[in-house]
Structure formats: C-alpha cells, structure tokens
Amino acid sequence: MSQATAQNIPLSFYEEKSAYPGIFAWIFSTDHKRIGLLYMFTILSFFLFGMSMGFLIRLEKMFPGGQFFQPATYNALFTIHGVVMIFLFVIPGIPAVFGNFILPIQLGAEDVAFPRLNLLSWWLLVIGALVIFLSLFTGSKLPDTGWTFYAPYNTITTANIPMAVFGAFLVGFSSILTGLNFITTVHRLRAKGMTFFRMPLFAWSIYATAWIQILATPVVGITLLLVIAERFLGVGVFNPSKSGDPLMYQHLFWIYSHPAVYIMVLPAMGIVSDIIPTFCKKPIFGYKAIAFSSMSIAFIGYLVWGHHMFTSGMADLARVVFSFLTFFVAVPTAIKIFNWTATLYKGSIELRAPMLFALSFIFLFSIGGLTGVMLGTLNLDLHLHDTSFVVAHFHYTIFGGFGFALFGGIHYWFPKMFGKMYNETRAKWAWLLLFIGFNMTYFPLFLAGLEGMPRRYYDYLPKFAPYHFWSTIGSWIMISGILFMFGNLLHGLLRGEKADDNPWGGSTLEWQVPSPPPLVNFTTPPVVNKDPYDFSDILKKRNSSPTPQDQEDKGGQ
Amino acid sequence: MEHHDNQQHLISYGTYITVWLSLLILTGLTVAVAGVHLGKYNVFIALLVAAFKSSLVLLYFMHLRYENRLFHAMFLVVLFTITVIVALTYVDTLAR
C-alpha cells in the first residue's frame, strides 16, 4: 500500500469543500469525476428498474397462456423495458460514466473541455427520464409501441407517445452534448507528449463513439419531433392515411438507432482493450489496428441500418445493398477480437474479476456478432425476422457485450473511483452466476426463434414451452448474480479495505494518480513519453519488490 | 499558433449582405423549382440548394472559412456522412 505521509497526499475530490451543501455538492458539481459518479448511480438505478420489467416479462412467459398479466399489460412491460434499458441505461452507458470519470485522467487533463455543459448533459438525462416516466401515467393507457415507436401505430395509439418521444428527444440532447465535450477534450486537452497514438484504446473508443453521438443523434431527435408534429399538427409525414410514408419513419429511426448500437458497444470494446493488456502484462497486439477499427466501425455503422427493414417492404435493390454492406461491419469487429486473443498469447494472464468479465465479453459478443451476420444475410433474415432469435442476438450483443464490459469496467476502476476494494472471491462468484444465468436465459431463445417463436408474443404454442421455462429459470440465476454483484460492490464501498493507487499494475495514466484522485487529477501536469501499454517499468518494480496486494493474493489463493 | 487561433477575423458588412441576398435568392429558387414537375430530380435540386445554403451560413455567418483546417476537415466528414446516408435512403425510395 502507498502509505505516504499526510502532508504528501493531496485531498481527494470527495474531501474537497464545495460551495453547496449536501446533495447539492453533487448535483451542481462541474467536476467530471462527480458527474461520472452521478451518471453511474443514475443509470444503474434505471438498469435495476429495467431489469425488474425484464424479470416480469420472463415470469409471464414461463408457461404457455396468461399467467400474471393481461396481454395489454404485457405489451406495456416490454415497451417500458426496452425504452428504459436502451434510452436511459445503454445509450448514456459507458461514455457517460467512464468517459466522464476516466477519459480526462487518461489524457492527462484536469477536466473535460466544457465542464458546465457536462453538468447540463446530466440534467438533460434526468429531466428526459422524468418526462419518459411521466408519460407512463398520463395517457389513457400505458405505452405499447415497443421501444422503436414504429409508425403509423405511434400516431394513432391512445398511449401518451408524444410525451415519451419528447423524453427520448431530451435524452438524445444529453448524448449530443456529451459527444461534443469528449471530441473537444480529446483534441484540446491531451497532456504534453500524449499524441493520438499514445492515447489508451479506451480513449480512442470514446472518441469514435463521440462522433456517432454528434452525427447520428440529431436524426432521431428530428424524427421524434416529426412524430409529435404529426400527432398535434396533423402533418402527414409517416401516417399513410395522411399520405405519409411509414417506411420513412423506419429509415430515419434506424439511421440513428443502428449507429447507436455502436454508441453502446464501441466504448465496451474500449474497456476490454484496456483490461486485457493490464491482466496479461504485455502491450496490446495491434494497437493501431484496434484504434482504426474503432473509427471504421463508427463509419461503417452508418451504412447498414437497412438490415432492420428487410421484411418491411423496402425496395429489393436496397435490401441487397444493405445486406452486402452489413457484412463489412464484421471485419473491423473481427480485427479487434483477433487482436485481443493475440494479446492473451504468451501473456502473464491473471484471472482477476475484471479480466473474467472482459474474457466473457469476447465470448458472448462473438456469439452476438456472428448471429448478427446471420441476421444480416437477406434470405435467412426473411425466416428469422421478428422471432426470438433476434431477441437472443441483441441481448448477446448488448448485454453480453455492453453489460459485461460495463460490469468489468466497474470492477476494474472501482478502486480508482472509490479508493476502496471489493471482495474479489465474491466478485468472481457473482460473475459465474451472471455468466451461467445469462446463457441460460438467452440461448434457448435462439433455438425457439429458429423454430419460429415470434418475438413480443404474449402466448405461444406448447412446443416452445421448454425453451421459455428454462429461459425463465436462467433469468432468476442471472438476476441473483447481478444482485450479488451489486451487494458485493456496495459492501466494498462501505466497508472495503483501502485500495492501492495501482492495484492491478495498470500502465495508463489513471493508475499514476492517487485513489481516489484529487480534484485536479494531477498535482503536477504529466508528461507522456511512452506507449500506453508499456509495462516494462511496472514489471521491473514488481519483480524487485512484490506489493502487499500480490502477497495477499498468493496467501489467499 | 494558439495566439493565431484566437484572433477574430473581421468580415465586412458587404460580405454579410451579399451572403444574405444569396440565401434569399436560393430560397426563391427552391420555391420556384418545387412548382416545376421534374420527377425525382426535384428532390435532388432541393437537397443541392439546401446544402449550398447551409454551407454559406457555416462558412460566412459562422466563420468556418477563417477557422483552423481541422474544423474544415470535420465539416467535410459530416457532409460526406450525410451525403452517404441520403444516397442510401434513395437506393430504397427510388427503386421501390
């Protein structure tokens, strides 16, 4: 442990005095670390809410026929589950939490480029979320459109759709401002010597994501405003009875929402690219290839949205073109997966909790990605579209990808953020429960989908019963894992031992500042003169004097 | 370098008024073309005029013309992405 004398240790950002008392010191703070933590607690609360909806959906489908809810309530449950999970949890997700907390420190900066704008982004998310929740109780029924708000149903249902989409619009604004902040931060606030190719790959991924946030989000913003204009002003945009084009809604929606998939997954890949070298103690294989693949995923992500619309009546030419283009996304993604695997080769692998999450990310995201290639194949999609195969596919990419990376990131940066350590044995058990439960919940849905089980159906034929039964049992195991994991983290937060400044032997800049960091991050501005994943100094130091953490681990295992 | 970046470039009123008049004329052109039946070309002309107008606003009113090359590059990336998106949308709507 780094037990420096009291006068050597600068005050951590928790201990700095604020102009505001109590909770106001947080919700009016412009410090990127406080805002990152605000985001973390906000989106994890939304996650727990969305997870409860998911639990109820699975409970309802455990056996054929109605169990606990009316069909209309079931429709509302999956709509709310989707809207909350996508707009309030996954989209703000990693950029909002770790982009805020970690990115400026990784770049050697004091804060993001526009701290006040950063605080406004959080407020916009919270206000947007409140508007979305308010919409649930202010219509003549609960929203039942699914998270995609497809036209023309969105213009005729009596649920309070305009309010829900306005909430989503506000949340989108938060996303745009966050992206703007990060692009400027990366361009303007890098420390001396921190060239673009010395940035950690997490910073590269946040940079690529920020471009998508800025360029794609306005499209859905305008689309959602057009929905509102159609409802209130009677303008015929999407509703065919007013000579609108419902397919145009799908185009506009997916022009945003497909790149948005990469808003979710690119930062997740960034976290994995940081975790793997740290726990292999060797430089990442193909640094530039991974950095450029992030940028190319961000670009190719704009060219493939039509694969969500293969069965919607789009022109044949467009279907062929979009199917062809979709395969290109697999290339940069595969580059990353091969490079991570190559990094493991002959590495000194430590299977610590964050590493387990990162490795399971590679496994689960590969399944999600490869089934995505299946769905991008035009002829196969005609059979699989709108089946539970699609549900399984996107849960493997978004939960198996984004979710596992987020949890991995929380375990990886927890000691840095809170200066405390969680119980690692319990963290590993929680991971195991989560991993088993996850596969048990979603893998059966692939099989059911292949046999024709439609998605979003309240009831189903008896032949699908075993799949749904085991999926529901799996969801209980998964939820137990998640609750156990959060319990362990909370326990670490309240009662955990003090963490080292660099407990994992990480090489990037955030591991060179105290845990938790001081308000300005660096007491003297850092000068960078080596590659981000150069472990030579750390290994030299470790070999000469094993840290107490190492000795503890050897004793405990 | 930084000092140079922070310098304000003064644009004469004459330039502003010329740009403003051009915008008005281009708006008139959009309205006029909308009344002529040119089939699918109507949309292309409207989009071209709109792109030209927004470029004028960005270049002169928002001073992009006098900014660092990095911002020019960023603007071109955005323009290119939007062009690709619109073109791909028309692969559907024109072939439907």
XYZ file of C-alpha atoms in Angstrom:
653
model
C 0.000 0.000 0.000
C 1.155 3.502 -0.695
C 1.128 4.960 2.785
C 2.563 8.378 2.149
C 2.736 10.904 4.921
C -0.336 13.046 5.458
C 1.214 16.201 4.057
C 2.180 14.392 0.809
C -1.308 13.209 -0.023
C -3.475 15.815 -1.741
C -7.125 15.916 -0.710
C -9.259 13.564 -2.786
C -12.120 15.028 -4.806
C -14.521 13.643 -2.181
C -12.855 15.701 0.527
C -12.680 18.993 -1.351
C -15.037 21.631 0.019
C -17.949 22.554 -2.214
C -19.859 25.829 -2.398
C -23.077 23.845 -1.959
C -24.210 21.736 0.994
C -25.169 18.037 0.986
C -26.522 16.547 -2.187
C -26.225 19.911 -3.978
C -22.439 19.494 -3.848
C -23.066 16.616 -6.274
C -25.948 17.699 -8.491
C -24.435 21.149 -9.097
C -20.841 19.994 -9.347
C -18.948 20.552 -12.584
C -16.146 18.149 -11.611
C -16.002 15.382 -14.229
C -15.466 12.736 -11.556
C -18.540 13.694 -9.570
C -20.592 13.901 -12.768
C -19.314 10.462 -13.803
C -20.453 9.027 -10.481
C -23.798 10.839 -10.722
C -24.277 9.193 -14.099
C -23.258 5.836 -12.690
C -25.808 5.855 -9.887
C -28.476 7.273 -12.194
C -28.105 4.739 -14.972
C -27.649 1.796 -12.611
C -30.951 2.750 -10.947
C -32.582 2.730 -14.383
C -30.927 -0.617 -15.048
C -32.410 -2.129 -11.896
C -35.840 -0.777 -12.879
C -35.498 -2.142 -16.426
C -34.272 -5.444 -15.035
C -37.410 -5.732 -12.886
C -39.522 -5.292 -16.033
C -37.436 -7.999 -17.742
C -37.960 -10.272 -14.755
C -41.738 -9.807 -15.027
C -41.679 -10.456 -18.799
C -39.833 -13.735 -18.276
C -42.150 -14.661 -15.402
C -45.188 -14.170 -17.615
C -43.700 -16.354 -20.328
C -42.594 -19.183 -18.075
C -45.621 -21.258 -19.132
C -47.926 -21.006 -22.170
C -51.124 -18.995 -21.712
C -51.756 -15.999 -19.480
C -50.085 -16.247 -16.080
C -49.968 -12.982 -14.194
C -50.747 -10.113 -16.574
C -53.268 -9.091 -19.198
C -51.934 -9.008 -22.806
C -52.072 -5.184 -22.834
C -50.000 -5.004 -19.645
C -47.502 -7.406 -21.187
C -47.174 -5.093 -24.228
C -46.514 -2.183 -21.878
C -43.954 -4.223 -19.918
C -41.743 -4.951 -22.921
C -42.133 -1.393 -24.188
C -41.052 0.107 -20.866
C -38.272 -2.489 -20.521
C -36.928 -1.535 -23.962
C -37.280 2.238 -23.601
C -35.688 2.338 -20.143
C -32.881 -0.067 -20.980
C -31.972 1.478 -24.341
C -32.537 5.204 -23.851
C -31.776 5.542 -20.155
C -29.203 2.853 -19.470
C -27.316 1.604 -22.505
C -27.091 4.783 -24.617
C -25.724 7.060 -21.873
C -23.908 3.985 -20.536
C -20.156 3.768 -20.650
C -19.337 7.201 -22.173
C -21.376 8.977 -19.509
C -19.857 7.023 -16.630
C -16.269 6.190 -17.554
C -15.943 8.687 -20.393
C -16.516 11.263 -17.699
C -14.580 9.774 -14.839
C -11.668 8.112 -16.609
C -11.173 9.771 -20.022
C -9.813 13.153 -18.791
C -7.417 11.380 -16.392
C -6.263 9.005 -19.136
C -5.482 12.017 -21.314
C -3.694 13.824 -18.506
C -6.323 16.593 -18.300
C -7.832 18.393 -15.317
C -11.386 18.060 -16.514
C -13.410 17.803 -19.737
C -13.337 20.744 -22.148
C -16.753 22.135 -21.156
C -17.486 21.247 -17.512
C -20.749 23.216 -17.300
C -22.063 21.669 -20.496
C -21.177 18.351 -18.931
C -23.388 19.062 -15.925
C -26.174 20.199 -18.274
C -25.911 16.840 -20.070
C -26.599 15.003 -16.826
C -29.529 17.272 -16.044
C -30.960 16.721 -19.530
C -30.770 12.963 -18.991
C -32.548 13.231 -15.653
C -35.242 15.574 -16.988
C -35.689 13.390 -20.092
C -36.035 10.340 -17.865
C -38.637 12.112 -15.704
C -40.614 13.039 -18.820
C -40.480 9.422 -20.014
C -41.677 8.126 -16.632
C -44.386 10.784 -16.513
C -45.623 9.648 -19.937
C -46.407 6.240 -18.437
C -49.107 7.640 -16.219
C -50.551 10.462 -18.308
C -52.038 8.641 -21.315
C -55.280 6.723 -21.412
C -53.137 3.569 -21.358
C -49.510 2.583 -20.897
C -47.190 2.964 -23.941
C -47.408 -0.208 -26.011
C -45.487 0.526 -29.202
C -42.277 -1.291 -28.339
C -39.110 0.760 -27.828
C -38.984 1.574 -31.561
C -42.214 3.667 -31.547
C -42.983 2.464 -35.101
C -45.317 4.440 -37.378
C -48.179 4.588 -38.148
C -49.182 2.978 -34.827
C -47.327 5.709 -32.924
C -49.656 8.307 -34.429
C -52.897 6.511 -33.583
C -52.395 4.720 -30.233
C -54.028 6.439 -27.268
C -50.958 5.982 -25.095
C -49.028 9.168 -24.349
C -46.453 8.612 -27.094
C -45.673 12.288 -27.793
C -44.511 12.741 -24.216
C -42.442 9.542 -24.253
C -40.711 10.517 -27.505
C -40.117 14.037 -26.212
C -38.379 12.487 -23.208
C -36.257 10.406 -25.584
C -35.507 13.622 -27.526
C -34.173 15.295 -24.355
C -32.068 12.262 -23.571
C -30.711 12.480 -27.122
C -29.653 16.073 -26.491
C -27.736 14.924 -23.446
C -25.938 12.417 -25.656
C -25.032 15.036 -28.288
C -23.579 17.410 -25.694
C -21.577 14.595 -24.112
C -20.134 13.673 -27.528
C -19.259 17.295 -28.256
C -17.476 17.561 -24.933
C -15.401 14.442 -25.476
C -14.316 15.290 -29.038
C -13.121 18.703 -27.861
C -11.454 17.177 -24.810
C -9.542 14.662 -26.934
C -8.428 17.311 -29.419
C -7.599 20.078 -26.998
C -6.738 18.754 -23.556
C -4.230 15.951 -24.094
C -1.174 16.205 -21.833
C 2.221 17.099 -23.174
C 3.595 14.172 -25.158
C 0.189 12.442 -25.346
C -0.040 12.071 -29.112
C -3.095 10.463 -30.685
C -1.201 7.171 -30.924
C -0.226 7.285 -27.284
C -3.827 7.527 -26.155
C -5.187 4.438 -24.395
C -7.600 2.477 -26.576
C -10.457 3.329 -24.235
C -9.897 6.991 -25.132
C -9.905 6.072 -28.838
C -13.186 4.224 -28.430
C -14.793 7.155 -26.612
C -13.552 9.457 -29.378
C -15.080 7.252 -32.114
C -18.307 6.993 -30.108
C -18.490 10.752 -29.649
C -18.570 11.203 -33.425
C -21.569 8.895 -33.651
C -23.278 10.702 -30.776
C -22.909 14.028 -32.550
C -23.743 12.922 -36.083
C -26.449 10.318 -35.611
C -28.432 11.537 -32.617
C -29.871 14.668 -34.309
C -31.540 12.384 -36.879
C -33.630 10.621 -34.259
C -34.214 13.941 -32.490
C -35.806 15.416 -35.608
C -37.699 12.183 -36.282
C -39.235 12.197 -32.843
C -40.215 15.851 -33.269
C -41.871 14.916 -36.595
C -43.907 12.280 -34.734
C -45.062 14.978 -32.334
C -45.834 17.340 -35.266
C -47.876 14.593 -36.888
C -49.870 13.970 -33.712
C -50.597 17.588 -32.863
C -50.492 19.462 -36.162
C -51.887 16.731 -38.415
C -48.903 16.964 -40.781
C -48.734 13.846 -42.984
C -45.209 12.594 -42.506
C -45.389 8.941 -41.595
C -49.087 8.072 -41.479
C -50.192 6.691 -44.894
C -53.781 7.847 -44.334
C -52.361 11.402 -44.467
C -50.162 10.483 -47.467
C -47.158 9.971 -45.210
C -44.644 7.144 -45.602
C -44.349 4.753 -42.644
C -41.156 3.308 -44.100
C -39.583 6.755 -43.924
C -40.031 6.584 -40.150
C -38.187 3.269 -40.074
C -35.391 4.699 -42.219
C -34.961 7.747 -40.004
C -35.280 5.752 -36.804
C -32.645 3.203 -37.819
C -30.302 5.802 -39.372
C -29.818 6.736 -35.747
C -30.535 3.522 -33.935
C -28.136 1.317 -35.817
C -25.130 3.604 -35.269
C -26.466 3.835 -31.704
C -25.663 0.139 -31.342
C -22.040 1.215 -31.733
C -22.555 4.024 -29.199
C -23.288 1.142 -26.858
C -20.638 -1.323 -27.956
C -17.577 0.730 -29.028
C -16.827 2.025 -25.505
C -17.368 -1.518 -24.243
C -14.666 -2.657 -26.655
C -12.511 0.181 -25.337
C -12.821 -1.096 -21.763
C -11.895 -4.615 -22.871
C -8.885 -3.228 -24.794
C -7.676 -1.635 -21.542
C -8.410 -4.558 -19.227
C -6.762 -7.304 -21.307
C -3.221 -5.871 -21.514
C -3.332 -4.965 -17.803
C -4.070 -8.547 -16.812
C -1.649 -10.019 -19.371
C 1.132 -7.560 -18.508
C 2.073 -7.133 -22.130
C 1.413 -4.470 -24.764
C -1.800 -4.930 -26.681
C -1.369 -6.697 -30.009
C -2.081 -4.425 -32.991
C -2.664 -1.125 -31.166
C -3.157 0.896 -34.341
C -5.378 -1.752 -35.922
C -7.695 -1.612 -32.883
C -7.696 2.198 -32.888
C -8.506 2.388 -36.604
C -11.069 -0.404 -36.356
C -12.949 1.734 -33.804
C -13.062 4.581 -36.306
C -14.097 2.299 -39.156
C -16.847 0.664 -37.088
C -18.089 4.191 -36.345
C -18.218 4.930 -40.086
C -19.489 1.587 -41.438
C -22.149 1.710 -38.719
C -23.841 4.445 -40.784
C -24.195 2.263 -43.880
C -26.096 -0.724 -42.592
C -29.315 0.477 -40.953
C -31.490 -1.064 -43.683
C -30.878 -4.577 -42.346
C -33.539 -3.849 -39.724
C -36.058 -3.407 -42.546
C -35.612 -6.457 -44.788
C -39.230 -7.552 -44.345
C -40.822 -4.120 -44.179
C -41.460 -3.590 -47.897
C -38.229 -1.837 -48.816
C -37.085 -1.979 -52.474
C -35.318 -5.215 -53.460
C -32.234 -3.287 -54.597
C -31.946 -1.622 -51.190
C -32.343 -4.963 -49.409
C -29.465 -6.465 -51.388
C -27.254 -3.394 -50.937
C -27.851 -3.212 -47.172
C -27.281 -6.937 -46.735
C -23.987 -6.667 -48.632
C -22.835 -3.627 -46.636
C -23.747 -5.267 -43.321
C -21.066 -7.915 -43.756
C -18.393 -5.197 -43.755
C -19.048 -4.386 -40.079
C -17.876 -7.850 -39.165
C -14.371 -7.077 -40.478
C -13.209 -4.373 -38.001
C -15.018 -6.215 -35.196
C -13.139 -9.400 -36.031
C -9.869 -7.423 -36.140
C -10.468 -6.434 -32.536
C -11.368 -9.946 -31.417
C -8.295 -11.464 -33.089
C -6.077 -8.779 -31.572
C -7.426 -9.315 -28.053
C -6.905 -13.042 -28.433
C -3.396 -12.482 -29.779
C -2.660 -10.275 -26.745
C -3.508 -13.214 -24.486
C -0.956 -15.387 -26.292
C 2.089 -15.870 -24.056
C 0.761 -13.187 -21.706
C 1.131 -13.494 -17.957
C -2.624 -13.897 -17.505
C -4.175 -13.078 -14.130
C -7.802 -14.174 -13.904
C -8.929 -11.334 -11.652
C -12.605 -10.283 -11.598
C -12.345 -7.561 -14.307
C -10.482 -9.962 -16.584
C -13.224 -12.594 -16.225
C -15.766 -10.016 -17.375
C -13.525 -8.994 -20.282
C -12.966 -12.575 -21.435
C -16.662 -13.373 -21.210
C -17.305 -10.212 -23.229
C -15.206 -11.673 -26.071
C -17.060 -14.996 -25.899
C -20.581 -13.580 -25.631
C -20.051 -10.740 -28.070
C -18.665 -13.185 -30.635
C -21.889 -15.179 -30.397
C -23.901 -11.971 -30.644
C -21.825 -10.732 -33.569
C -21.877 -13.954 -35.558
C -25.643 -14.350 -35.140
C -25.772 -10.738 -36.315
C -24.056 -11.774 -39.531
C -26.705 -14.499 -39.865
C -29.442 -11.910 -39.451
C -27.733 -9.595 -41.926
C -27.983 -12.342 -44.546
C -31.050 -11.350 -46.507
C -32.577 -14.763 -47.222
C -32.020 -16.050 -43.683
C -33.467 -12.900 -42.171
C -36.756 -13.458 -44.009
C -37.196 -16.507 -41.787
C -35.676 -15.139 -38.590
C -37.003 -11.558 -38.622
C -39.191 -10.720 -35.618
C -38.522 -14.066 -33.960
C -36.985 -14.611 -30.547
C -33.711 -15.332 -32.411
C -33.408 -11.562 -32.835
C -34.139 -11.036 -29.131
C -31.388 -13.510 -28.226
C -28.998 -11.901 -30.727
C -29.311 -8.385 -29.397
C -29.198 -9.460 -25.771
C -25.944 -11.275 -26.548
C -24.512 -8.144 -28.182
C -25.906 -5.533 -25.831
C -25.993 -7.346 -22.512
C -23.245 -9.866 -23.277
C -21.238 -7.082 -24.907
C -22.074 -3.759 -23.307
C -23.348 -5.138 -19.982
C -20.418 -7.430 -19.251
C -17.925 -4.730 -20.275
C -19.664 -2.160 -18.067
C -19.572 -4.522 -15.088
C -15.954 -5.365 -15.963
C -15.182 -1.629 -16.090
C -16.863 -1.065 -12.717
C -14.739 -3.830 -11.175
C -11.610 -2.546 -12.944
C -11.910 1.114 -11.995
C -13.764 0.645 -8.667
C -10.555 1.030 -6.589
C -9.681 4.174 -8.548
C -13.127 5.724 -8.236
C -13.739 4.988 -4.576
C -10.296 4.266 -3.151
C -11.746 1.051 -1.705
C -11.547 -2.597 -2.703
C -14.396 -5.112 -3.028
C -14.143 -8.766 -2.035
C -12.701 -10.438 -5.090
C -13.761 -14.006 -4.340
C -17.370 -12.865 -4.097
C -16.956 -10.831 -7.276
C -15.849 -13.985 -9.095
C -18.804 -15.975 -7.766
C -21.156 -13.202 -8.853
C -19.569 -13.277 -12.305
C -20.048 -17.056 -12.526
C -23.732 -16.818 -11.551
C -24.237 -13.992 -14.026
C -22.454 -15.850 -16.830
C -24.364 -19.102 -16.333
C -27.690 -17.315 -15.838
C -27.123 -15.119 -18.881
C -26.517 -18.049 -21.221
C -29.412 -19.999 -19.752
C -31.758 -17.038 -20.231
C -30.894 -16.102 -23.783
C -29.504 -19.194 -25.529
C -32.856 -21.045 -25.514
C -34.352 -18.022 -27.289
C -32.031 -18.671 -30.267
C -33.402 -22.190 -30.552
C -37.024 -21.129 -30.103
C -36.514 -18.398 -32.717
C -35.066 -20.832 -35.234
C -38.229 -22.894 -34.826
C -40.384 -19.826 -35.415
C -41.222 -18.381 -31.977
C -42.263 -14.771 -32.733
C -40.903 -12.009 -30.533
C -43.173 -9.796 -28.416
C -45.892 -12.522 -28.247
C -47.861 -12.883 -25.050
C -48.747 -16.533 -25.620
C -47.087 -19.339 -27.573
C -47.525 -22.883 -28.884
C -46.767 -25.755 -26.456
C -43.704 -26.803 -28.492
C -41.899 -23.664 -27.320
C -42.686 -24.308 -23.648
C -39.355 -25.957 -22.618
C -37.326 -23.069 -24.085
C -39.337 -20.467 -22.208
C -39.348 -22.459 -18.988
C -35.554 -22.810 -18.880
C -35.076 -19.231 -20.021
C -37.135 -18.028 -17.059
C -35.169 -20.220 -14.631
C -31.993 -18.760 -16.182
C -33.273 -15.225 -15.604
C -33.549 -15.967 -11.877
C -29.942 -17.177 -11.752
C -28.806 -14.149 -13.760
C -30.663 -11.689 -11.520
C -29.246 -13.405 -8.419
C -25.759 -12.894 -9.901
C -26.456 -9.220 -10.605
C -27.843 -8.558 -7.116
C -24.973 -10.464 -5.513
C -22.516 -8.417 -7.596
C -24.077 -5.080 -6.605
C -24.264 -6.231 -2.971
C -20.567 -7.051 -3.031
C -19.688 -3.708 -4.640
C -21.827 -1.836 -2.127
C -20.168 -3.723 0.702
C -16.761 -2.814 -0.761
C -17.830 0.815 -0.992
C -18.938 0.963 2.639
C -16.616 -1.481 4.367
C -13.940 -2.336 1.828
C -10.232 -2.126 2.514
C -8.308 0.864 1.270
C -7.159 0.330 -2.294
C -3.709 0.907 -3.712
C -3.142 3.631 -6.260
C -2.384 0.939 -8.815
C -3.785 -2.357 -7.543
C -3.773 -4.148 -10.922
C -0.438 -2.867 -12.206
C -2.072 -0.809 -14.948
C 0.096 1.264 -17.271
C -2.252 4.065 -18.318
C -2.261 7.496 -16.660
C -5.246 6.971 -14.361
C -3.155 4.456 -12.379
C -0.495 7.057 -11.681
C -2.789 9.333 -9.669
C -3.976 8.651 -6.103
C -7.093 6.523 -5.468
C -9.463 8.367 -5.301
C -7.920 11.143 -7.414
C -7.537 14.728 -6.193
C -9.858 17.410 -7.572
C -7.475 18.493 -10.347
C -6.363 14.887 -11.026
C -2.656 15.646 -11.354
C -0.768 17.762 -8.812
C 1.904 18.369 -11.485
C 0.922 18.245 -15.172
C 2.014 14.857 -16.546
C 4.422 14.496 -19.462
C 3.917 11.365 -21.545
C 6.949 9.790 -23.146
C 5.945 6.173 -23.739
C 3.259 3.987 -25.280
C 0.079 3.437 -23.266
C 0.615 -0.282 -22.742
C 4.294 -0.274 -21.888
C 4.562 -2.435 -18.757
C 8.350 -2.540 -18.535
C 8.567 -0.164 -15.552
C 5.708 -1.852 -13.713
C 7.172 -5.318 -14.229
C 10.616 -4.131 -13.168
C 9.126 -2.639 -9.999
C 7.045 -5.739 -9.292
C 9.941 -8.115 -9.789
C 12.141 -6.145 -7.440
C 9.523 -5.749 -4.667
C 6.207 -7.632 -4.680
C 3.381 -5.361 -3.490
C 1.358 -6.255 -0.374
C -1.569 -6.875 -2.761
C 0.459 -9.602 -4.509
C 1.430 -11.235 -1.255
C -2.166 -11.122 -0.079
C -3.315 -12.798 -3.286
C -0.704 -15.501 -3.018
C -1.788 -16.175 0.560
C -5.482 -16.164 -0.290
C -5.435 -18.407 -3.374
C -0.101 29.120 -33.047
C -2.590 29.432 -30.202
C -2.455 33.190 -30.434
C -3.260 32.957 -34.121
C -6.220 30.626 -33.416
C -7.757 33.093 -31.035
C -7.635 36.005 -33.466
C -11.034 37.216 -34.634
C -11.430 37.633 -38.359
C -13.467 40.680 -39.253
C -15.958 40.221 -42.072
C -17.260 43.309 -43.815
C -20.966 44.202 -43.832
C -20.796 43.977 -47.643
C -19.932 40.273 -47.467
C -22.704 39.612 -44.953
C -25.265 41.370 -47.109
C -24.112 39.532 -50.247
C -24.426 36.200 -48.444
C -27.851 37.155 -47.099
C -29.068 38.158 -50.565
C -27.682 34.890 -51.995
C -29.624 32.960 -49.359
C -32.819 34.796 -50.289
C -32.278 34.131 -53.996
C -31.569 30.443 -53.314
C -34.735 30.173 -51.205
C -36.640 31.675 -54.145
C -35.010 29.080 -56.409
C -36.123 26.219 -54.115
C -39.707 27.520 -54.128
C -39.687 28.041 -57.884
C -38.265 24.580 -58.658
C -40.825 22.950 -56.356
C -43.531 24.212 -58.736
C -41.941 22.569 -61.789
C -42.541 18.856 -62.210
C -39.150 17.222 -62.660
C -39.955 13.881 -61.021
C -37.172 12.507 -58.862
C -34.872 15.394 -59.775
C -36.991 17.786 -57.687
C -35.591 16.287 -54.520
C -32.013 16.351 -55.751
C -32.230 20.007 -56.690
C -33.856 20.894 -53.365
C -31.132 19.000 -51.482
C -28.330 20.581 -53.512
C -29.664 24.086 -52.943
C -30.154 23.378 -49.233
C -26.593 22.029 -48.941
C -25.227 25.097 -50.693
C -27.208 27.420 -48.437
C -26.124 25.738 -45.237
C -22.516 25.833 -46.467
C -22.817 29.609 -46.959
C -24.188 30.039 -43.442
C -21.442 27.905 -41.950
C -18.616 29.454 -43.961
C -19.507 33.122 -43.515
C -22.026 33.626 -40.712
C -20.323 31.031 -38.501
C -16.800 31.997 -39.681
C -15.835 28.445 -40.652
C -13.940 29.804 -43.667
C -11.451 31.550 -41.416
C -11.025 28.689 -38.967
C -8.344 26.068 -38.495
C -8.068 23.316 -41.158
C -9.115 20.744 -38.576
C -12.598 22.267 -38.477
C -12.789 22.212 -42.283
C -11.895 18.520 -42.200
C -14.511 17.869 -39.515
C -17.147 19.703 -41.526
C -16.297 17.664 -44.639
C -16.575 14.423 -42.654
C -20.050 15.460 -41.542
C -21.074 16.485 -45.060
C -19.749 13.229 -46.511
C -21.591 11.131 -43.909
C -24.877 12.920 -44.518
C -24.457 12.548 -48.295
C -23.892 8.804 -47.915
C -26.934 8.464 -45.630
C -29.213 10.377 -48.014
C -27.884 8.439 -51.018
C -28.516 5.098 -49.316
C -32.064 6.163 -48.387
C -32.693 6.894 -52.050
C -31.477 3.423 -53.009
C -34.763 2.364 -51.417
C -37.165 5.153 -52.303
C -36.132 5.461 -55.975
C -36.104 1.719 -56.603
C -39.349 0.965 -54.739
